[in-house]
Coordinates of C-alpha atoms and ligand atoms in Angstrom, one line a residue:
X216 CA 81.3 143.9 114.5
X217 CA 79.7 147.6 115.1
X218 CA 75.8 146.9 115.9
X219 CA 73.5 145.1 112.9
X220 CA 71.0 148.0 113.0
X221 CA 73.7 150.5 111.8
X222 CA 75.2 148.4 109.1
X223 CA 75.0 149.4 105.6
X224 CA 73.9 146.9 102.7
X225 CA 76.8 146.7 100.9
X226 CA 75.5 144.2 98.1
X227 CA 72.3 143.3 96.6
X228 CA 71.8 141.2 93.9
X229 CA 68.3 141.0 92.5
X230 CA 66.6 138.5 90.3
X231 CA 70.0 137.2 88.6
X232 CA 69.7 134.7 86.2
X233 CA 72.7 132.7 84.1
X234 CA 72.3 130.2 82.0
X235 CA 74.8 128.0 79.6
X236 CA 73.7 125.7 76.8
X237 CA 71.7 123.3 78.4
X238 CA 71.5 124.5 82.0
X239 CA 70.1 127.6 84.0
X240 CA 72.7 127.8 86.6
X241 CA 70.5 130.7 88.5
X242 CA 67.3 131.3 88.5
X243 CA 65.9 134.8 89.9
X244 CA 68.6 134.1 92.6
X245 CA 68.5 137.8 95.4
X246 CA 71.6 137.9 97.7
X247 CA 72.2 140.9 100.0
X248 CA 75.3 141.6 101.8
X249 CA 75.7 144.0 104.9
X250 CA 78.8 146.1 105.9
X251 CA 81.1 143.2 108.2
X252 CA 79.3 140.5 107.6
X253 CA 80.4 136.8 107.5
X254 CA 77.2 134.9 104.9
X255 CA 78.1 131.5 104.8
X256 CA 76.5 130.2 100.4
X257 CA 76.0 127.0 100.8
X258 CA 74.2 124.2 98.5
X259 CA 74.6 120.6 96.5
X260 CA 77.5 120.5 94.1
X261 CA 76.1 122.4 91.0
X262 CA 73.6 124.5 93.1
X263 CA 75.2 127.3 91.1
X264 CA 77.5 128.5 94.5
X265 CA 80.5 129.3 92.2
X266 CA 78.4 130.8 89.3
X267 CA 76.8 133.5 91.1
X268 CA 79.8 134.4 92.6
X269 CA 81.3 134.5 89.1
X270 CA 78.6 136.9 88.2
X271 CA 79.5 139.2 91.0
X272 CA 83.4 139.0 90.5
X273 CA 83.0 140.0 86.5
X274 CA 84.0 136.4 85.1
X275 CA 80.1 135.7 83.7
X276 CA 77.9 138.3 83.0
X277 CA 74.4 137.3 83.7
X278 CA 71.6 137.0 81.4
X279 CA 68.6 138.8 83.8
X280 CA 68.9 141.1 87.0
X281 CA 70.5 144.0 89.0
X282 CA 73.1 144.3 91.3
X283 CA 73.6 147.3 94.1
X284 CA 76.7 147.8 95.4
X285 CA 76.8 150.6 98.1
X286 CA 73.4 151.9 97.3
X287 CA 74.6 152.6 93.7
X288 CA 73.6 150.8 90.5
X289 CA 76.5 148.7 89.5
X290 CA 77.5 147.4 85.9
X291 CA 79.8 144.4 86.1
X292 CA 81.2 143.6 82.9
X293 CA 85.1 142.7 83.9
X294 CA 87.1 141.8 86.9
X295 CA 88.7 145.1 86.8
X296 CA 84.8 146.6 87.5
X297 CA 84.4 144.4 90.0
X298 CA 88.0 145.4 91.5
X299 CA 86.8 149.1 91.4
X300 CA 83.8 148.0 93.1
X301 CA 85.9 146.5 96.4
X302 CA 84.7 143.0 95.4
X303 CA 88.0 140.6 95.8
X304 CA 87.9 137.0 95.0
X305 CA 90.1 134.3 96.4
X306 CA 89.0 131.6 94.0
X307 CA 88.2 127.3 94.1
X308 CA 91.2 127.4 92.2
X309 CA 94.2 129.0 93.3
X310 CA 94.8 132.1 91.1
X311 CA 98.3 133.4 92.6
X312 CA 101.6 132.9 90.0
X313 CA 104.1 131.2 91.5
X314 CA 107.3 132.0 89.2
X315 CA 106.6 135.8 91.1
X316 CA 107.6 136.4 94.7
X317 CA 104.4 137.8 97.4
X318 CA 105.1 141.3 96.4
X319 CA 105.0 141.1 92.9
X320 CA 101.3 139.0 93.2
X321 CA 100.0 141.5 96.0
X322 CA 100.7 144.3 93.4
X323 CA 99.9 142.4 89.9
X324 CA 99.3 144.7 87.0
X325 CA 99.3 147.9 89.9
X326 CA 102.9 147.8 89.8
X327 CA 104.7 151.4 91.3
X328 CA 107.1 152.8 89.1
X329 CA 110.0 155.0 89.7
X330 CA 112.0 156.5 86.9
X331 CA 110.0 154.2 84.6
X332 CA 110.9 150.6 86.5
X333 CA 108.8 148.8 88.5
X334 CA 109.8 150.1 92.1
X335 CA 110.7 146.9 94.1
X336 CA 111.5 148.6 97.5
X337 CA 108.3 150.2 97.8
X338 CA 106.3 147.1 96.8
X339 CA 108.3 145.8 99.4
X340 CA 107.3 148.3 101.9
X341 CA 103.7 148.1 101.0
X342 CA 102.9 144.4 101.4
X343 CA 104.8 144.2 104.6
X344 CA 101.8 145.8 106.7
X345 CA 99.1 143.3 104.8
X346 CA 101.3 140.4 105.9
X347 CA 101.2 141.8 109.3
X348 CA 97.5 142.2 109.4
X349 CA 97.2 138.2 108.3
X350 CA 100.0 137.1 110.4
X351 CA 101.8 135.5 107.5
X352 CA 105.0 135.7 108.6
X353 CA 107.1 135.7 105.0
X354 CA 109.1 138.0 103.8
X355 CA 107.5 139.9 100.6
X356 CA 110.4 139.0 98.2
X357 CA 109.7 135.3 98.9
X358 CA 108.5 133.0 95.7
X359 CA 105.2 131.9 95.8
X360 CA 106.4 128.4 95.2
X361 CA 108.0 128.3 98.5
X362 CA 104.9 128.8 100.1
X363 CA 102.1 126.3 101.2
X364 CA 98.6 127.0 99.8
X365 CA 97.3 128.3 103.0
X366 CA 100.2 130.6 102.7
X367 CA 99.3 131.4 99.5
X368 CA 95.8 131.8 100.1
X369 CA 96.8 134.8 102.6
X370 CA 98.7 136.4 100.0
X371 CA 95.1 136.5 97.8
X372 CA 93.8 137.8 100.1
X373 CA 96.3 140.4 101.2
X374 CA 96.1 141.6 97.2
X375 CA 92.3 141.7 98.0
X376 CA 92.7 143.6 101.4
X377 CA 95.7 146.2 99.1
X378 CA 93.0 147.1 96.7
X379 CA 90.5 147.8 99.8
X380 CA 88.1 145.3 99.0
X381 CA 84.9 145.6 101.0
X382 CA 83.7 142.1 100.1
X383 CA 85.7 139.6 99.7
X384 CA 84.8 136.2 98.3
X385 CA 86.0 132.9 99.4
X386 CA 85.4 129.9 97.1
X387 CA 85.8 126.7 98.9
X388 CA 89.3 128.3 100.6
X389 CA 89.6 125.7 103.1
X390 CA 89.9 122.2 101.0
X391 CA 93.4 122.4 100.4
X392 CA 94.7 123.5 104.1
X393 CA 95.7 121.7 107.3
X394 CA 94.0 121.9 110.2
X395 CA 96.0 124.3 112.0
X396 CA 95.6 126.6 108.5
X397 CA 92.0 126.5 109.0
X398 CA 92.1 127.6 112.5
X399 CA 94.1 130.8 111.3
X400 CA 91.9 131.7 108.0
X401 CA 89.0 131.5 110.3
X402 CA 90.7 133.5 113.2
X403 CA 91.4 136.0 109.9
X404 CA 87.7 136.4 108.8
X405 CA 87.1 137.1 112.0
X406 CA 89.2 139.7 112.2
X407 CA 88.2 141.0 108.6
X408 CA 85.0 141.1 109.5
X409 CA 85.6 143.6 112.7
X410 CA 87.2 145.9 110.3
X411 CA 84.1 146.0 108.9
X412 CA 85.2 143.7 105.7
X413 CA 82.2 141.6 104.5
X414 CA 83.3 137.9 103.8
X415 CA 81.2 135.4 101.3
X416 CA 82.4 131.8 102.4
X417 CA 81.4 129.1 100.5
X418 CA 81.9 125.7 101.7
X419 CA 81.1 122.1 102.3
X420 CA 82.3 121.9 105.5
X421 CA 79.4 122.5 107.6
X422 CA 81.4 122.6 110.8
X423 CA 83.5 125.6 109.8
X424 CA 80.2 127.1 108.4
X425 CA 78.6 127.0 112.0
X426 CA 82.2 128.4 113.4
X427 CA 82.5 131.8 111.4
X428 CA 78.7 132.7 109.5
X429 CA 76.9 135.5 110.7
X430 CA 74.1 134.5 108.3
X431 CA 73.8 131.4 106.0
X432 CA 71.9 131.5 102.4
X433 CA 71.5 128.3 100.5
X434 CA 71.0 127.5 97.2
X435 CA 69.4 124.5 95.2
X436 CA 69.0 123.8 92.0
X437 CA 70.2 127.7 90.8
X438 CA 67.2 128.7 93.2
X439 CA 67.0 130.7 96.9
X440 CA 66.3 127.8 99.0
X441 CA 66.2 129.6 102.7
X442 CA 68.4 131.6 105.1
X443 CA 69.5 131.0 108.3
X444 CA 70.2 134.0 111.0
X445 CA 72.8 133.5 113.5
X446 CA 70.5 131.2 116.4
X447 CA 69.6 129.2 113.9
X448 CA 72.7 127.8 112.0
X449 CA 73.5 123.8 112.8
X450 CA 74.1 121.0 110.9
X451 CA 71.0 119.5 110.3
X452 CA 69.1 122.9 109.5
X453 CA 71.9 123.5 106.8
X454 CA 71.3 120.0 105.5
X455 CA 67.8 120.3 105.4
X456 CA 67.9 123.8 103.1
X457 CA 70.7 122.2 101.0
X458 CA 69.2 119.1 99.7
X459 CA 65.1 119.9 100.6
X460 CA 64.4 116.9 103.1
X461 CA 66.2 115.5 106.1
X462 CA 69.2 113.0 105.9
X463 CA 69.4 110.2 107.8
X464 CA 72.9 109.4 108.9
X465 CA 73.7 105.9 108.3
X466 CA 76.1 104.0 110.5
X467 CA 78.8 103.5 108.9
X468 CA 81.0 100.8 110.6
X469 CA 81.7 97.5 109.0
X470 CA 79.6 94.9 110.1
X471 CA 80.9 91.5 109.9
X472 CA 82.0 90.0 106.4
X473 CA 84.0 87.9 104.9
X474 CA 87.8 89.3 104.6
X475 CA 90.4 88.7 102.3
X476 CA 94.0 88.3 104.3
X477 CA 96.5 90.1 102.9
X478 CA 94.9 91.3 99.8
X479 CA 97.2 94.4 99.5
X480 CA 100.8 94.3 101.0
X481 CA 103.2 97.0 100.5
X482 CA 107.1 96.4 102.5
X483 CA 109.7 98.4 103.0
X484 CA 108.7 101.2 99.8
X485 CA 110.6 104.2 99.9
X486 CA 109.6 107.3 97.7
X487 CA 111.5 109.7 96.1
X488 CA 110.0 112.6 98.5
X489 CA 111.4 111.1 101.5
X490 CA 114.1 108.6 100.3
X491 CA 115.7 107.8 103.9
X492 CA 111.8 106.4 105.0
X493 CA 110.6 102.9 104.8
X494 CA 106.7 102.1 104.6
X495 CA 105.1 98.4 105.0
X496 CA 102.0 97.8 105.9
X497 CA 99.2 95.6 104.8
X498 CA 95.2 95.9 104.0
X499 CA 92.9 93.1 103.7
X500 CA 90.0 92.8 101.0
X501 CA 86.8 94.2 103.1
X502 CA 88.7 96.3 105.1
X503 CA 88.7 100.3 104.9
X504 CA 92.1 101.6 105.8
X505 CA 92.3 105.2 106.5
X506 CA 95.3 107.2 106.4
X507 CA 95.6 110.2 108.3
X508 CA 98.6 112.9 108.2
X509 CA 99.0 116.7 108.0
X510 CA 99.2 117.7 104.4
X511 CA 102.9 117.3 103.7
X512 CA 103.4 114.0 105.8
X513 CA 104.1 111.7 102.1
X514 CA 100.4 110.1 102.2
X515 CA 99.9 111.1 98.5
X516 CA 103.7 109.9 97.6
X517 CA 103.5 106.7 98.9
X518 CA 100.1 105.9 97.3
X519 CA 101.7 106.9 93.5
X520 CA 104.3 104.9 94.5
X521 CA 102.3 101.9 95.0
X522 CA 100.5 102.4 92.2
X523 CA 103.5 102.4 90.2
X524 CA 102.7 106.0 88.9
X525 CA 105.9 107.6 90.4
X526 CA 108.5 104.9 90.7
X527 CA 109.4 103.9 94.5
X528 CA 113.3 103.7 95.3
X529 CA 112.3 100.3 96.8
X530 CA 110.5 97.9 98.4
X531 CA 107.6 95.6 96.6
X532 CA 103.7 95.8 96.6
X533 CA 101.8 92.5 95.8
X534 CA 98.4 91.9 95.6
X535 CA 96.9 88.7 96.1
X536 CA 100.2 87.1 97.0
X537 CA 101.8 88.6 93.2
X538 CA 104.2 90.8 93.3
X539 CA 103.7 94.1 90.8
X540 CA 106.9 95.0 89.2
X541 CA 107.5 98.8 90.1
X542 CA 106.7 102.0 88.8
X543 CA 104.5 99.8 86.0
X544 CA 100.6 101.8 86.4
X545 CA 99.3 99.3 83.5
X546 CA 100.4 96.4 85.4
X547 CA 98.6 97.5 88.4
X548 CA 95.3 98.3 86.8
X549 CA 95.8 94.6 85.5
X550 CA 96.2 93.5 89.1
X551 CA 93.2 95.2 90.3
X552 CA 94.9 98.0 91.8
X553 CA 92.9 101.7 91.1
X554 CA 93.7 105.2 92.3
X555 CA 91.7 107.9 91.9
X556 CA 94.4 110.8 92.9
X557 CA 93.7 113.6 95.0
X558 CA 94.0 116.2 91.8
X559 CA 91.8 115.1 89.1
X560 CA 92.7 117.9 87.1
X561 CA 96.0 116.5 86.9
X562 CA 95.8 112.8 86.7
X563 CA 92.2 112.1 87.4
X564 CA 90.1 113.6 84.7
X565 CA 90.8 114.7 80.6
X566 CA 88.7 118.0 81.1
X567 CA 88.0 118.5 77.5
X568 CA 86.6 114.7 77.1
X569 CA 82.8 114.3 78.0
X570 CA 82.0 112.4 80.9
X571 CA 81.4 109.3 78.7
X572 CA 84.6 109.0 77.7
X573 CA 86.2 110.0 81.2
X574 CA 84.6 107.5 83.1
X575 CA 85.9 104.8 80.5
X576 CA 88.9 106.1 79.8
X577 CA 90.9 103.5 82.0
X578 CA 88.8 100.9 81.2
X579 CA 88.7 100.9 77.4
X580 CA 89.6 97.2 77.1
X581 CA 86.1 96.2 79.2
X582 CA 84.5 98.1 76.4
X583 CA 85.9 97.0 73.2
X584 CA 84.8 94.4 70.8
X585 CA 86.3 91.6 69.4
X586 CA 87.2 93.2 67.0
X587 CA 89.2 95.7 68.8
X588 CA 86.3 98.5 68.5
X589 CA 85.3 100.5 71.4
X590 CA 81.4 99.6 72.2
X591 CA 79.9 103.1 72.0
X592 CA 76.8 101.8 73.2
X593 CA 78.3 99.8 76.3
X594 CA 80.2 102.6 77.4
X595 CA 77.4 105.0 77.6
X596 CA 75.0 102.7 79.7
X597 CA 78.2 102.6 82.3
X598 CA 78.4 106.4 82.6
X599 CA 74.7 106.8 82.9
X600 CA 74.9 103.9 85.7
X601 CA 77.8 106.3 87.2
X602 CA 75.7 109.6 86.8
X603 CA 72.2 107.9 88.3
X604 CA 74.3 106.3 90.7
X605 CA 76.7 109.4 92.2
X606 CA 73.8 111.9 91.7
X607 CA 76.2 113.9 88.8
X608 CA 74.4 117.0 87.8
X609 CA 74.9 117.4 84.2
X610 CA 72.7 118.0 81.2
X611 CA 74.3 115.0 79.6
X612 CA 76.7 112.2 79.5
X613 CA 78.1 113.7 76.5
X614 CA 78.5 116.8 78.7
X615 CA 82.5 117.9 78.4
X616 CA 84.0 117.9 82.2
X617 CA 84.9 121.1 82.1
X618 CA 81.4 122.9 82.4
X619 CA 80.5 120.6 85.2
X620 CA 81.2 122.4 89.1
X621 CA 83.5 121.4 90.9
X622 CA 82.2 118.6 93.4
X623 CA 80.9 117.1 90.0
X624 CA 84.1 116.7 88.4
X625 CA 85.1 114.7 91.6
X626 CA 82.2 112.2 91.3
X627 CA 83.3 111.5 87.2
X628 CA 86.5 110.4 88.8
X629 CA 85.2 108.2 91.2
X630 CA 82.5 106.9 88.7
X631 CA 85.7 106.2 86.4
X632 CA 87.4 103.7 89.0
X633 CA 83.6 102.7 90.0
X634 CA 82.8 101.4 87.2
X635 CA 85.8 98.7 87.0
X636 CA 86.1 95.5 89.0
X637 CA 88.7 96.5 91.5
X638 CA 90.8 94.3 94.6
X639 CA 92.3 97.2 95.4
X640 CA 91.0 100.8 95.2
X641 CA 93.3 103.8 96.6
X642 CA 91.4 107.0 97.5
X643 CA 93.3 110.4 98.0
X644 CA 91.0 112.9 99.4
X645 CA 88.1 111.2 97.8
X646 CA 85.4 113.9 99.2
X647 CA 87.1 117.1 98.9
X648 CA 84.7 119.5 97.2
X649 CA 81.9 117.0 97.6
X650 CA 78.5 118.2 99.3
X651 CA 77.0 116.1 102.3
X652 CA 74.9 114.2 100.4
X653 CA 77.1 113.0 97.9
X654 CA 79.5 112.0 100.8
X655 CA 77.2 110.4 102.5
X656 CA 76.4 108.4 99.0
X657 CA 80.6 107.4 98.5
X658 CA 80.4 106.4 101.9
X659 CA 77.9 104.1 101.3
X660 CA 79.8 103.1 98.0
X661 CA 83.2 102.3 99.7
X662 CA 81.3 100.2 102.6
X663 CA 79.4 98.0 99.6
X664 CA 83.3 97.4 97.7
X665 CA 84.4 96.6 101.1
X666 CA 81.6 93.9 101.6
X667 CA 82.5 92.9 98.1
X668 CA 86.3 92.1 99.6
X669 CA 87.8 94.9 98.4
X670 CA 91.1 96.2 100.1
X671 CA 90.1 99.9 100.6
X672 CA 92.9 102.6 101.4
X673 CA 91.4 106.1 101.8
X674 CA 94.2 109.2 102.3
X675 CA 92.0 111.9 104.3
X676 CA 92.9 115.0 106.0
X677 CA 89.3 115.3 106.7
X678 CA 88.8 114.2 110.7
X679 CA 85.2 113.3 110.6
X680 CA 85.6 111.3 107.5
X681 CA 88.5 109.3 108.8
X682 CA 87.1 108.4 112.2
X683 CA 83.6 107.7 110.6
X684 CA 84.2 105.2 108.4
X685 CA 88.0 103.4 108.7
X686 CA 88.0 100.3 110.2
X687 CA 92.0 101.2 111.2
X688 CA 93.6 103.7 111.4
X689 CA 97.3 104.4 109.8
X690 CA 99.0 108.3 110.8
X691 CA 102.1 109.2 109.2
X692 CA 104.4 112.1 110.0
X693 CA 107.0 113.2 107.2
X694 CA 107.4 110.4 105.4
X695 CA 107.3 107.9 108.6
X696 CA 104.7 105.6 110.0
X697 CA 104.1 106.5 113.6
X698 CA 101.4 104.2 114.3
X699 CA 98.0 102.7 113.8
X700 CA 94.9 102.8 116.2
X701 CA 92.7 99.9 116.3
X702 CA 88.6 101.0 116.4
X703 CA 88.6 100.7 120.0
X704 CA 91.4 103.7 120.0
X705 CA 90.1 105.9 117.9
X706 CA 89.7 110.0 118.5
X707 CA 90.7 113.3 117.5
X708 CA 93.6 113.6 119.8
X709 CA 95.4 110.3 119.5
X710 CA 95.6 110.9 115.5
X711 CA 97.0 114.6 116.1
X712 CA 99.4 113.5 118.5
X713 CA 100.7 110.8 115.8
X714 CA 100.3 113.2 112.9
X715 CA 102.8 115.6 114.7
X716 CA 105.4 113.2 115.2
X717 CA 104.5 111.5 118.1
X718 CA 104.9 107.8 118.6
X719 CA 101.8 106.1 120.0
X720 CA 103.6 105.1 123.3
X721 CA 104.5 108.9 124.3
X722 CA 101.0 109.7 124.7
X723 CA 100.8 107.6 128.2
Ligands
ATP269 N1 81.2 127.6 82.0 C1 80.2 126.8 82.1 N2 79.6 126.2 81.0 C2 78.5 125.4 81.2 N3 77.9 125.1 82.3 C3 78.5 125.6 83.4 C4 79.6 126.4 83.4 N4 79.9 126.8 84.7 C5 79.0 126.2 85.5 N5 78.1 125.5 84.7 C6 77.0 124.7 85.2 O1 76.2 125.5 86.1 C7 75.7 124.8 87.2 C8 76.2 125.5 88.5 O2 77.6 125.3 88.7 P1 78.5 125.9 89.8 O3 79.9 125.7 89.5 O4 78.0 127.3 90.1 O5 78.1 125.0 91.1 P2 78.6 125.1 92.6 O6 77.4 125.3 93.4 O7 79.7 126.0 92.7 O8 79.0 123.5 92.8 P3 80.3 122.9 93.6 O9 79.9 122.7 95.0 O10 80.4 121.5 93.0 O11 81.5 123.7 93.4 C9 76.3 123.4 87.1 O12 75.2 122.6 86.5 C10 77.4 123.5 86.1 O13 77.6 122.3 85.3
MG270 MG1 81.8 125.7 93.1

């Protein structure tokens, strides 16, 4: 980066205000933005993180305030305005089509022509050097779906870099990726930013934050809540902005309980993703069993299959001693077994119901009457427990789930399998989008099910998480079990060496 004192201001936002029915998402909110810059905007889940950037991409047009770009006045009334303006957006939610091969998203709706048809060879030519500059190493006539999403990721941000963004805004890019993804998006901002590229990262992961800001805003509550400059960025002084007070960090390890032997067993199940693998394993009530993998490894697979959502090719799951006849989901909610699935746009949450009926939508015979009526009333009290008790930000609990923010949406899930009286819950990625606080709250919540006798199974690609709060430790590598570490073993290393293929006894 060329020295601070001769960078330009490339944004400035001033006094921008949004609100929807119900809720002022920003409130007088400035932002500035100089030439190269890596500002980390960071804040709670429903801080209004997403919104503003909204504003400045040309989704939502903001109710009060100004924004500069490049000295000039700027109008932002469509994403095609905000494309002429250099702003390019890599969004929380992947944007790219994947029926179209990397060329044809790079240079979506900017097609070349030649003699009136779109002119493949030289949409060829002209991604190749963008792929380059990001290291992807695909060829441009590759389909998207053949890619993983930090590979599709690169190719939103090579369209971004092919319409010579100057800003460009990433929305939570890293919650999908493996580790060794992360590493190269980082290593890529870094590199944007020399060119003199400014980079708006939003995330929850504090540690990445620290790795690749210049500069750190926060928000709270659709408010400025403080800056950081580059001494000053660390984890507690990031908390502290976010959430308006200091955290304490509870220990999490189990203390001594009562367990539950056995309470989950699942032998020799074999999924239809890797068909020639066997899993068994077991997980006693009060125990947290984490599961750690690189994205890919089956984790997710195995857990549907236990649930009985996807059917398993074979192999039996019993809980309590009683076996659950397979690929039967209703049985195993009537066992006690819960999953709350790792995309809750897919399988966790009906976006267009309120959060009311979300949370007791899998729990609808708790809530009925004798009569067969569903109990209104009853139903509500649970989802305000759920709200009060995950810290949901929403006007309402008639709110629909589709206004709330992201990390929201993830807490209705986990109110939903909350709220019933499980043996056995199954997490998949249960904090992914979720801000420290909140975490530190489902933390809390999985330790009291635990001490409840609980059999907990969390699937987490996030380190910390898994070595903070498992009390053992399961990796799997493509499909396969490679091993388990006891408390006493635990560490970063000894799970990457298993994750990679590695059985435990190479590593001495
Ligand atoms: N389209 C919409 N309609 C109504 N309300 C909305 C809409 N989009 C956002 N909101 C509300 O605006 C507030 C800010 O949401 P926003 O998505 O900006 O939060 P965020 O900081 O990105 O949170 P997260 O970390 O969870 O992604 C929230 O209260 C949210 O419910
Ligand atoms: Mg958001």
């Amino acid at each position: 980066m060329q020295d601070p004192a001769k960078r330009v201001k490339v944004l400035h936002m001033e006094n921008i205000t949004k609100r929807f029915p119900g809720v002022t998402a920003l409130n007088q909110v400035n932002f500035d933005v100089m030439e190269g810059e890596v500002v980390a905007l960071i804040g709670e889940n429903g801080a209004g993180k997403s919104t503003l950037m909204k504003v400045l991409g040309g989704v939502h047009h903001p109710d009060e305030g100004t924004i500069t770009a490049s000295g000039s006045p700027a109008v932002i009334r469509s994403v095609a305005d905000a494309d002429s303006l250099g702003v390019g957006f890599v969004h929380q939610e992947l944007n790219v089509l994947d029926n179209l091969d990397v060329g044809a998203n790079v240079f979506l709706g900017r097609e070349p022509h030649r003699f009136g048809l779109i002119n493949r060879r030289k949409i060829k030519a002209d991604t190749q050097p963008f792929l380059d500059t990001l290291g992807l190493d695909v060829s441009p006539d590759t389909p998207l779906s053949k890619l993983s999403i930090g590979q599709q990721q690169m190719v939103e941000i090579a369209k971004a870099l092919s319409k010579e963004a100057k800003i460009i805004i990433m929305d939570e890019p890293t919650s999908s990726l493996t580790l060794s993804e992360t590493e190269r998006l980082l290593k890529v901002i870094g590199d944007l930013s020399e060119q003199g590229i400014a980079v708006i990262y939003i995330s929850h992961r504090l540690g990445e934050v620290t790795q690749c800001a210049h500069r750190v805003v926060a928000l709270r509550d659709g408010k400025n809540a403080g800056e950081l400059k580059s001494g000053e960025i660390n984890h507690d002084a990031m908390v502290s902005l976010m959430v308006g007070r200091d955290l304490k960090r509870t220990p999490l390890t189990s203390s001594d309980h009562e367990t539950v032997p056995r309470r989950l067993v699942v032998s020799n199940l074999r999924t239809a993703l890797y068909p020639e693998c066997q899993s068994s394993f077991e997980i006693s009530g009060g125990e947290i069993l984490g599961m750690a993998g690189l994205v890919g490894a089956g984790r997710s697979e195995l857990a549907q299959a236990t649930f009985g959502v996807d059917p398993a090719l074979s192999g039996s799951v019993s809980v309590d001693g009683i076996t659950i006849k397979r690929g039967a989901a209703r049985q195993s909610i009537k066992a006690g077994i819960y999953l709350a699935p790792e995309d809750r746009k897919l399988t966790g949450l009906v976006l267009e119901f309120d959060i009311t009926q979300n949370v007791s939508l899998a729990d609808l015979w708790n809530h009925s009457s004798r009569i067969g009526l569903i109990d209104r009333y009853a139903e509500r009290k649970v989802a305000e427990q759920q709200i009060e008790r995950l810290k949901i930000k929403t006007p309402s609990a008639s709110t629909a789930a589709i206004t709330l923010s992201g990390g929201n949406q993830q807490k209705v899930v986990l109110g939903k399998w909350l709220s019933m009286k499980p043996k056995v819950i199954i997490f998949d990625e249960p904090t992914r989008g979720i801000d420290v606080g909140a975490k530190a709250e489902i933390y809390k919540l999985m330790r009291e099910l635990a001490r409840n006798g609980v059999a907990i199974w969390m699937i987490s690609s996030d380190m910390e998480e898994v070595l903070g709060i498992s009390d053992r430790i399961v990796v799997m590598h493509e499909g396969q079990i490679t091993g388990e570490l006891q408390r006493d073993e635990f560490g970063e290393e000894p799970i990457m060496h298993l994750a990679v293929g590695n059985s435990k006894t190479e590593a001495n």
